[in-house]
Short mmCIF file of C-alpha atoms (C1' of nucleotides) in Angstrom, two decimals:
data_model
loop_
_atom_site.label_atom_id
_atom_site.label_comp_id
_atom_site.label_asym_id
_atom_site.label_seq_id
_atom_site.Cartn_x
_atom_site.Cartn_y
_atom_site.Cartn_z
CA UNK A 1 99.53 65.50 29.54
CA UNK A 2 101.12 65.10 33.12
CA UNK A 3 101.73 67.90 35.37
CA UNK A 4 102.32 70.21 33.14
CA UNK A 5 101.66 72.85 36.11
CA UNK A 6 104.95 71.81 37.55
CA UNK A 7 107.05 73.03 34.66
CA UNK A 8 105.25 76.21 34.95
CA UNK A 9 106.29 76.98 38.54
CA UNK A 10 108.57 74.67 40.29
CA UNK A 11 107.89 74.22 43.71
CA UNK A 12 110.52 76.07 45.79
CA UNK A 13 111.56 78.53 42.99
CA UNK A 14 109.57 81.33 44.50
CA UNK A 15 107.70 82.26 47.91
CA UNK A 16 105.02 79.69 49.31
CA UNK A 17 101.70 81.65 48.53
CA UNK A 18 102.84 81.57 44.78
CA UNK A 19 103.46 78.01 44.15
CA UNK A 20 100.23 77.35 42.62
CA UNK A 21 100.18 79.20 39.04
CA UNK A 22 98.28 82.23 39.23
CA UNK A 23 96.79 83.72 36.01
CA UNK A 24 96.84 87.08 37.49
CA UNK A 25 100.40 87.42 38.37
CA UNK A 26 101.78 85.02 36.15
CA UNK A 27 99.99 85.81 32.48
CA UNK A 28 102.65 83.36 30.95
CA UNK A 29 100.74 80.39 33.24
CA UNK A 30 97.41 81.70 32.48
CA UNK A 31 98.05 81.64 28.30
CA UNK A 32 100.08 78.17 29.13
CA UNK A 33 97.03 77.13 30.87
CA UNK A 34 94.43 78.40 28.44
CA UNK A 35 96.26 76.62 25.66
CA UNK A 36 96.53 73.53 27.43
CA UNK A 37 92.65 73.39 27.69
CA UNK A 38 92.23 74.39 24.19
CA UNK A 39 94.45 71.42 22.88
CA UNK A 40 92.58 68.87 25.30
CA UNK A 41 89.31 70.11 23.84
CA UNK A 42 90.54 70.03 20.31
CA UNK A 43 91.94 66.33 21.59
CA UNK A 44 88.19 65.24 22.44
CA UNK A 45 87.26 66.29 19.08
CA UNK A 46 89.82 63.69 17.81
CA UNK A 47 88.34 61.10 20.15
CA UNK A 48 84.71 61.30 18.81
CA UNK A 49 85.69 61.28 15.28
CA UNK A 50 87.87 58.37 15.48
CA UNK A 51 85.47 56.58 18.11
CA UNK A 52 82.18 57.04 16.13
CA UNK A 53 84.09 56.43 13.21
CA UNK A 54 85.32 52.85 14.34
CA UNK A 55 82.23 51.96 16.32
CA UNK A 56 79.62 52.38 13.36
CA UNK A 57 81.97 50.70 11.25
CA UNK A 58 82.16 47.64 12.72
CA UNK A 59 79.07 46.82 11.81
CA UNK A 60 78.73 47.57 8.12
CA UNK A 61 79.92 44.40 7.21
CA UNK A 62 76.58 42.29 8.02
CA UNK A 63 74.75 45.85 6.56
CA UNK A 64 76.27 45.22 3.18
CA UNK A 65 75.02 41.83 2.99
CA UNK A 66 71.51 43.11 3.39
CA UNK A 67 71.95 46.15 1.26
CA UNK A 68 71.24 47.81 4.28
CA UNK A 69 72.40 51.22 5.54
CA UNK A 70 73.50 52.64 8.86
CA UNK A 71 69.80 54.26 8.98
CA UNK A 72 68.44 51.23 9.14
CA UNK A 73 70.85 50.16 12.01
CA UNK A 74 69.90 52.89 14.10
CA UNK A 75 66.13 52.54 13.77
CA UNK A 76 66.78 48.52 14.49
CA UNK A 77 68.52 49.50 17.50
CA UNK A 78 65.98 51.91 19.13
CA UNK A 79 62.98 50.00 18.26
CA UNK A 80 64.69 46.84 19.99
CA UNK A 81 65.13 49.38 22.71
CA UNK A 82 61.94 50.87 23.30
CA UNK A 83 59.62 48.16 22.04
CA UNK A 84 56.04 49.20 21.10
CA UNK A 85 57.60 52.98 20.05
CA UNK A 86 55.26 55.27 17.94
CA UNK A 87 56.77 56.67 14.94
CA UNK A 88 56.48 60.42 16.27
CA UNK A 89 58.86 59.35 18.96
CA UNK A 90 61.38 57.40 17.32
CA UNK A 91 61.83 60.37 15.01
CA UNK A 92 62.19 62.71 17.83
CA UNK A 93 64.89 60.52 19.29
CA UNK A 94 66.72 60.25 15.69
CA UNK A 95 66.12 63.59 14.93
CA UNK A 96 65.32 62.93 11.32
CA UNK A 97 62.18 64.00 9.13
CA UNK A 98 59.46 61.44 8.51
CA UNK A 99 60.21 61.46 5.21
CA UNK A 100 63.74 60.06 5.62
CA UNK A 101 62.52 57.45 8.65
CA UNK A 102 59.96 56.44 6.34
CA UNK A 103 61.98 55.58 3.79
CA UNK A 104 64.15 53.04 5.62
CA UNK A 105 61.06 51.92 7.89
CA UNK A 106 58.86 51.03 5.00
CA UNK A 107 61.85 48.33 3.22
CA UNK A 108 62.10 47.02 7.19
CA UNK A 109 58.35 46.51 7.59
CA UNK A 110 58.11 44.92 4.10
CA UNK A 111 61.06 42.75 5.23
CA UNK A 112 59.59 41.29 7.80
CA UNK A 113 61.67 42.94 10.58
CA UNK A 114 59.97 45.56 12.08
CA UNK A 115 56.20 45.03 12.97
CA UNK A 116 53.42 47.97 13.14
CA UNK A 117 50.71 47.35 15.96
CA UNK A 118 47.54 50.09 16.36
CA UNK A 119 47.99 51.90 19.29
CA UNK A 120 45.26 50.92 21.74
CA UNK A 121 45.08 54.44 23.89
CA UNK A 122 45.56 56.18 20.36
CA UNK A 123 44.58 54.34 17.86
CA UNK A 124 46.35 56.79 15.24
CA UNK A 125 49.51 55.11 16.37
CA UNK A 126 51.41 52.79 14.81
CA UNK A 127 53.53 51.08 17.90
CA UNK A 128 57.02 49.48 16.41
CA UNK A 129 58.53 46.38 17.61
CA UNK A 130 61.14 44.06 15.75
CA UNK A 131 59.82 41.07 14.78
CA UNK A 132 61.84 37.57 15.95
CA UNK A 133 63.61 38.38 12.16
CA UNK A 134 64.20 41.49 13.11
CA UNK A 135 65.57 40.92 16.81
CA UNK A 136 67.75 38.49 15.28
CA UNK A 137 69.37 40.48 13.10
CA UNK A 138 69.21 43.75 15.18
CA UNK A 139 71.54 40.85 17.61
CA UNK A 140 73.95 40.33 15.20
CA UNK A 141 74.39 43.58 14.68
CA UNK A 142 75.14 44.61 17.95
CA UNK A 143 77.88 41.12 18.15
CA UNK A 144 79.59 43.25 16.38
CA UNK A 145 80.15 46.40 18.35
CA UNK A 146 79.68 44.54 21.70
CA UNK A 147 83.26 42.97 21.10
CA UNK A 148 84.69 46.22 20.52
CA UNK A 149 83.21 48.15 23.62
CA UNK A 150 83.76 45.21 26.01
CA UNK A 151 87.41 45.16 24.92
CA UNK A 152 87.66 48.79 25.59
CA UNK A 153 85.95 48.52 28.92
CA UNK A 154 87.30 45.70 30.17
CA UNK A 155 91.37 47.24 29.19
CA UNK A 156 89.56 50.79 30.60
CA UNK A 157 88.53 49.39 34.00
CA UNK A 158 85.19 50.49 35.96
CA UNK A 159 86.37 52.99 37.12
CA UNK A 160 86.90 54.48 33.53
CA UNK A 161 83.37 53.58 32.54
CA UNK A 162 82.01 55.52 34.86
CA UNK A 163 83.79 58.69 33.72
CA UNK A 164 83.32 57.80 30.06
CA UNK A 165 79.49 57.56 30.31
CA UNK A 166 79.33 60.88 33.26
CA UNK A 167 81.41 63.04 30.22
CA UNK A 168 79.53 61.31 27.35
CA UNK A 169 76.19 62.47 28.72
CA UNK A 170 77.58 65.84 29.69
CA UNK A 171 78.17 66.18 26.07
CA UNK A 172 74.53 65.38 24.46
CA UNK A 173 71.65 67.70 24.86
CA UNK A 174 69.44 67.85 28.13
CA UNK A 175 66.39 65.61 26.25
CA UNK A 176 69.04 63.12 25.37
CA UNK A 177 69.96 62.77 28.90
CA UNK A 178 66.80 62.07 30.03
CA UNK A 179 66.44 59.73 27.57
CA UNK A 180 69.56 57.74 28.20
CA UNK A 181 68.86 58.57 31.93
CA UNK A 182 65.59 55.97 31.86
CA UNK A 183 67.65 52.79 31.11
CA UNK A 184 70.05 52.88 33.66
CA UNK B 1 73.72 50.94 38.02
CA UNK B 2 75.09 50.68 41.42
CA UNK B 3 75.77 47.64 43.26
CA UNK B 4 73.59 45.35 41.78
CA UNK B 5 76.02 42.44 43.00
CA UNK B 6 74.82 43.06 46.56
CA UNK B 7 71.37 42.25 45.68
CA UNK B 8 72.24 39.28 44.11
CA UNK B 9 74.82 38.15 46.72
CA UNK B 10 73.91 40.06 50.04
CA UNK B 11 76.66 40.03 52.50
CA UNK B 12 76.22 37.08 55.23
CA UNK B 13 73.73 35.39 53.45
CA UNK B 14 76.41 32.93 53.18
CA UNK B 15 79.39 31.58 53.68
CA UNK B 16 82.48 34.32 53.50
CA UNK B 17 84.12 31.82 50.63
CA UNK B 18 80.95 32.59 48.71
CA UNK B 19 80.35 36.33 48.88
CA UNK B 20 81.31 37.22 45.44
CA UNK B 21 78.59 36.15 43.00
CA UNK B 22 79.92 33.08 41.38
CA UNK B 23 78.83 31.67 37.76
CA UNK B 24 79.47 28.66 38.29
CA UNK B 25 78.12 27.69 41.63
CA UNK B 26 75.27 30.56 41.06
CA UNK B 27 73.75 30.10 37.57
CA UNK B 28 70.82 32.63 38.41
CA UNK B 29 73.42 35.09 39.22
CA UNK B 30 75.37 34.69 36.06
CA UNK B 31 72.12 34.94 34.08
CA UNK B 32 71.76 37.96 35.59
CA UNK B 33 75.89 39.42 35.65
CA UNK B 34 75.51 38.55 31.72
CA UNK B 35 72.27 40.60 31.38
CA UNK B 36 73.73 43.87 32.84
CA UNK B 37 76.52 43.36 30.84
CA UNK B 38 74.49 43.13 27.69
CA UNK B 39 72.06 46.31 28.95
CA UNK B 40 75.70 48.22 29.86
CA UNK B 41 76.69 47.64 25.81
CA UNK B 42 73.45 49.09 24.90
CA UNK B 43 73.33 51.72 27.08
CA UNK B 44 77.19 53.01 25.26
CA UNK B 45 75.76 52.63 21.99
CA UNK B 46 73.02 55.07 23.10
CA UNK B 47 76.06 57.04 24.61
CA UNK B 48 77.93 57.08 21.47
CA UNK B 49 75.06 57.84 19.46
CA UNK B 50 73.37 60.73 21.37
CA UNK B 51 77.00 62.49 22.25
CA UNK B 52 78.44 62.59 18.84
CA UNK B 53 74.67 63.73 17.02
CA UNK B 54 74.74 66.48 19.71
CA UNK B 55 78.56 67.21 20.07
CA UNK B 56 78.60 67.44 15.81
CA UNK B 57 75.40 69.44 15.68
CA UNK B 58 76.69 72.48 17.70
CA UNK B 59 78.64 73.75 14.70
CA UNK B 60 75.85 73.40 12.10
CA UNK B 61 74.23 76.79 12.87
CA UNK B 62 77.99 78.22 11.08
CA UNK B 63 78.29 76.00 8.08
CA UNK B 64 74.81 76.61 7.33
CA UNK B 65 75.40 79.73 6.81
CA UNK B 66 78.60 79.14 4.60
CA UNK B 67 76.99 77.00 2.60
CA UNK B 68 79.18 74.34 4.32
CA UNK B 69 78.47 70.59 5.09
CA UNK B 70 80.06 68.40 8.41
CA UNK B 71 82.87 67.24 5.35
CA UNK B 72 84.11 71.07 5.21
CA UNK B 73 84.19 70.97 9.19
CA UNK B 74 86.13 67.81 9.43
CA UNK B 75 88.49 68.85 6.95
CA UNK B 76 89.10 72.38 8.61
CA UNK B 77 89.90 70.30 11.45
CA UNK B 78 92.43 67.95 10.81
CA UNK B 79 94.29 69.93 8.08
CA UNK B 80 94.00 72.95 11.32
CA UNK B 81 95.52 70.34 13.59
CA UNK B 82 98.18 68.99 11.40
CA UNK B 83 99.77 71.88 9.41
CA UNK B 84 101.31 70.58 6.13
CA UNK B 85 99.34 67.27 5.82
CA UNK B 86 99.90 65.52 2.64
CA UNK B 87 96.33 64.88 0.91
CA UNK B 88 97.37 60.74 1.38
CA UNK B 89 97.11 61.45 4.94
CA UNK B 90 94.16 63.09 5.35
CA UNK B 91 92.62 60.55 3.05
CA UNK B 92 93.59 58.27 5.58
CA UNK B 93 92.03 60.28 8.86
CA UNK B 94 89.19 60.47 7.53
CA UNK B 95 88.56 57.18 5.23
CA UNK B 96 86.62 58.81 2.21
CA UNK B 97 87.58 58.40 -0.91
CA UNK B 98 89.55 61.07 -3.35
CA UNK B 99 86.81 62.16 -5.29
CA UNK B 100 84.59 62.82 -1.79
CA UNK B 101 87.48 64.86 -0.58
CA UNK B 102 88.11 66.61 -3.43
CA UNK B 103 84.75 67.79 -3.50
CA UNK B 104 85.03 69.98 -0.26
CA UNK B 105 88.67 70.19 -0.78
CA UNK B 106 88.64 72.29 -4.15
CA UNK B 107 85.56 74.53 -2.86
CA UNK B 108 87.52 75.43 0.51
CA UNK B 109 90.63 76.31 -1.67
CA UNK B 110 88.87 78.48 -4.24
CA UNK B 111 87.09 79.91 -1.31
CA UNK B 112 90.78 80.34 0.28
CA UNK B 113 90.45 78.49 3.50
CA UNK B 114 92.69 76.06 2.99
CA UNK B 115 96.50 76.63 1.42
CA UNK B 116 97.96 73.75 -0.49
CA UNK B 117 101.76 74.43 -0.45
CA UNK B 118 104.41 71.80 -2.81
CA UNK B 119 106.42 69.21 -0.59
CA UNK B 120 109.98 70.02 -0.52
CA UNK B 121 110.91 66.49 0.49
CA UNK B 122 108.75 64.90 -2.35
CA UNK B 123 107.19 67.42 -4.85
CA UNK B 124 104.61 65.26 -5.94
CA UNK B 125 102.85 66.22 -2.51
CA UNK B 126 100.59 68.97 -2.02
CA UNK B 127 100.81 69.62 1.80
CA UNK B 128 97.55 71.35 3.28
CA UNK B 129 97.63 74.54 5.86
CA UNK B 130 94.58 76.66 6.70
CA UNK B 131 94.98 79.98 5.71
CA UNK B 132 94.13 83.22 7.78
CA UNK B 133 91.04 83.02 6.94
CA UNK B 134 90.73 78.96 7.45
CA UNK B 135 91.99 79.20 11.07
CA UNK B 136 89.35 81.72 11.53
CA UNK B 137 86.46 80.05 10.75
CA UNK B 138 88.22 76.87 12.25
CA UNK B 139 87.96 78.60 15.60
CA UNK B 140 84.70 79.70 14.79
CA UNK B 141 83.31 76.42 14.51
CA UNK B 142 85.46 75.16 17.34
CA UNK B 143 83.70 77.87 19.66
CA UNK B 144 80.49 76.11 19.68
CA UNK B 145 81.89 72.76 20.29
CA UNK B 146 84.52 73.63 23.08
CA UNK B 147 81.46 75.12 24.99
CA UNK B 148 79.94 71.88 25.41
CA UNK B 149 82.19 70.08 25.92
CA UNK B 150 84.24 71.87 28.81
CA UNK B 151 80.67 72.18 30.37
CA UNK B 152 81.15 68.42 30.08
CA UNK B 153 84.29 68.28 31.39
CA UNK B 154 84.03 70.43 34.28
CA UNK B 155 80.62 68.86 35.72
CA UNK B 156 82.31 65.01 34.99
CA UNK B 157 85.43 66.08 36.59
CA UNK B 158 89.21 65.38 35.76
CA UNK B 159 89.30 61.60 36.81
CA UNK B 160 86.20 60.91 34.81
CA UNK B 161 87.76 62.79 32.29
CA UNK B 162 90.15 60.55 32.01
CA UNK B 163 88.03 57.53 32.42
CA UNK B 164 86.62 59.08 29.03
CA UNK B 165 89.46 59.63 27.10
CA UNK B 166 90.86 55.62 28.00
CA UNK B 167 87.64 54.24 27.07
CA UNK B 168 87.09 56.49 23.56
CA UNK B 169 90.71 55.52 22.75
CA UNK B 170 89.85 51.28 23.27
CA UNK B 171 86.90 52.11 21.29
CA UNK B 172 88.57 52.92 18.23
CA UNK B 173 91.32 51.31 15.35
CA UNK B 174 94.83 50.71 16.17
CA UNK B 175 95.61 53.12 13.87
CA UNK B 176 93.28 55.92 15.29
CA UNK B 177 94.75 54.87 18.55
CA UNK B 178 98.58 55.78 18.08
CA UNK B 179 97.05 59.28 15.70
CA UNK B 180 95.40 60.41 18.93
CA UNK B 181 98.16 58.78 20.79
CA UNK B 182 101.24 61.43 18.58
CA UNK B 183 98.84 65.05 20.22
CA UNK B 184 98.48 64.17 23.39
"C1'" DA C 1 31.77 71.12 14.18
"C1'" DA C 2 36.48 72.77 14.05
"C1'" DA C 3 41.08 72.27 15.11
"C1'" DC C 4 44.71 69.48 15.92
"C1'" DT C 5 47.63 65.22 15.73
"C1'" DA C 6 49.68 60.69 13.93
"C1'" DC C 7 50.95 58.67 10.05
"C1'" DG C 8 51.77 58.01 5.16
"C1'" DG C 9 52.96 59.45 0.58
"C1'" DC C 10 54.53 62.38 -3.50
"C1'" DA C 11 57.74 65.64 -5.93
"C1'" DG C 12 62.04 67.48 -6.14
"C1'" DG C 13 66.51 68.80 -4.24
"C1'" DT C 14 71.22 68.59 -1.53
"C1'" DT C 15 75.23 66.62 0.67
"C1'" DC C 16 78.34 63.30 0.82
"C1'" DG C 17 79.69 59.05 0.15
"C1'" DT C 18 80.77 55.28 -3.70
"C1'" DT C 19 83.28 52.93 -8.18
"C1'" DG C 20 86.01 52.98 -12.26
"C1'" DA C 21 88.87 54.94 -15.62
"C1'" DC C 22 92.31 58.16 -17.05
"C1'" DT C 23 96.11 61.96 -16.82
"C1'" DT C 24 100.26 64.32 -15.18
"C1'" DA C 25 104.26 64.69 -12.69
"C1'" DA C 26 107.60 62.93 -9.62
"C1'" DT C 27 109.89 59.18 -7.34
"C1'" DT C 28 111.51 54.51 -6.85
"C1'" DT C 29 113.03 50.23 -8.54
"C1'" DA C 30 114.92 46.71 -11.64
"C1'" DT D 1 118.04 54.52 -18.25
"C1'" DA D 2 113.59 52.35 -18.75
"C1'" DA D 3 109.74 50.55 -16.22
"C1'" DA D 4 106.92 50.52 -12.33
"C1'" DT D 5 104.97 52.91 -8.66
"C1'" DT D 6 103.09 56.77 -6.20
"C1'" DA D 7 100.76 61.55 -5.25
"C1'" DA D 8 97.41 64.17 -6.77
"C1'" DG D 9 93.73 65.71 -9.72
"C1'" DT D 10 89.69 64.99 -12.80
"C1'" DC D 11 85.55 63.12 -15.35
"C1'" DA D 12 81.29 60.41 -15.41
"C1'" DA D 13 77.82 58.04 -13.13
"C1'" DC D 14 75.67 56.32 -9.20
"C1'" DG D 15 73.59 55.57 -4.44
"C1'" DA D 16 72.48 56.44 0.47
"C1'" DA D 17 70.44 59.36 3.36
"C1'" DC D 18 69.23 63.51 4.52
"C1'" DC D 19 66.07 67.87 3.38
"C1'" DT D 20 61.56 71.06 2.31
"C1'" DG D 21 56.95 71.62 1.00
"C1'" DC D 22 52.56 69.87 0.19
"C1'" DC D 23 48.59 66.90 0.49
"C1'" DG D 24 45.43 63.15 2.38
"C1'" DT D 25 43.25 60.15 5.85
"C1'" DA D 26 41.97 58.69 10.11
"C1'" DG D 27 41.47 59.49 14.84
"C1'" DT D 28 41.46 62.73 18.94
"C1'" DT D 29 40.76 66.99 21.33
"C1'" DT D 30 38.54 71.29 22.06
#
DNA sequence: AAACTACGGCAGGTTCGTTGACTTAATTTA
DNA sequence: TAAATTAAGTCAACGAACCTGCCGTAGTTT
């Protein structure tokens, strides 16, 4: 979408203090404007459906094997993340009821991938960690999706990166930003 | 994660030939170059995942009252953003299956959001519009969404903006690619 | 001692995805 | 023109992954 302003009000084709569009005297610019915003949000919607979309897929292959499910992906990937997590947490982060953790945690602990460790402070706790099983699988996993992203960031450039992840966290709620704010 | 080569490499430490961190000649260094890399791919999956849970989320408060799941949303969408879409080709957006379509599909047409019209071209086709009251609601649930996300936009910037949009696009399929490539 | 919290489990329900088989109508191909 | 293919719809049955509501146990806080 370049310079789309310019078609809008050429330079030169009216006095100097109007060259920039004006929404107030020029309502034709201001709707023109308006519905150039509204497409590029619409746009962004496009770009997390397909991107999710793509990303997550990439690694149902090695799921299938396991008769394994996306849930289980995601709770592989933030207990290798946060290792020594209490439950309460992890659901917090998923956003999920206990209930639904529960039932993917329970086939992972009887697996042998995701170990349970009392909480010393709290000894209500039950602190998560992937197991050596678990880790290894929770790597191949991410093999999967790493290709993918470092394609796209490597074609993107740094530079690119850096605007990807600034609008990415603009985008998720204020707790998620902390969260994702404590890694980097 | 700024400049993290300059504490590995600090200017003058050596010769000039040897500023840049070098795998080879460094193996510490590369250790270390492959390690942010790795934590930089986690990091995006946390991106991904936080952005889209939050970014899809924002519309939930509507459909919830409607009765209405994320399928009904994503269907309102791309049928809203591609007037007369043959049900093939929406098949193909979204990568479901017939019957999962059909399922939201038949309750948004008896419902009369959505307009299924005969294709001149080929009259086996049943191209899909939103009606009145479709494009409504579509904007309705679009509402919620755009406000995020041009908060988003406007605190990353344009360039990161853009940074965004390159990176989203290397994310996902060729396909997806030249679909988000034919709005833009 | 009472109230709260962390975790686990049960019963029952919804949404949204799946496969496979079959029909109708229209188009394409041999 | 007859046969094969395609677009769309439909039925039956199933599975993954979410939900609410309720209860129990053990440990912590007040």
């Amino acid at each position: 979408m370049p310079d789309q302003k310019g078609a809008v009000a050429p330079a030169g084709a009216r006095p100097a203090e109007s060259r920039l569009p004006d929404i107030k005297s020029n309502p034709q610019a201001g709707a023109n404007l308006l519905f150039l915003r509204e497409e590029e949000m619409r746009a962004a919607q496009d770009l997390l459906f397909f991107a999710y979309r793509d990303f997550t897929n990439a690694a149902d292959v090695i799921l299938d094997e396991l008769a394994f499910g996306r849930a289980h992906h995601r709770a592989l990937h933030f207990i290798g993340r946060n290792p020594g997590l209490p439950v309460t947490d992890l659901l917090g982060i998923l956003r999920i009821t206990k209930q639904s953790l529960a039932r993917v945690l329970t086939t992972l602990v009887d697996d042998g991938y995701v170990a349970q460790t009392q909480g010393r402070a709290d000894r209500r706790q039950r602190l998560l960690t992937l197991t050596e099983k678990g880790q290894a699988l929770e790597r191949r996993l991410f093999e999967r999706q790493r290709e993918r992203l470092l394609a796209a960031y490597r074609e993107a450039g740094a530079g690119a990166v850096e605007g990807f992840r600034r609008v990415m966290r603009g985008i998720m709620d204020e707790d998620a930003r902390r969260y994702t704010g404590r890694h980097s």
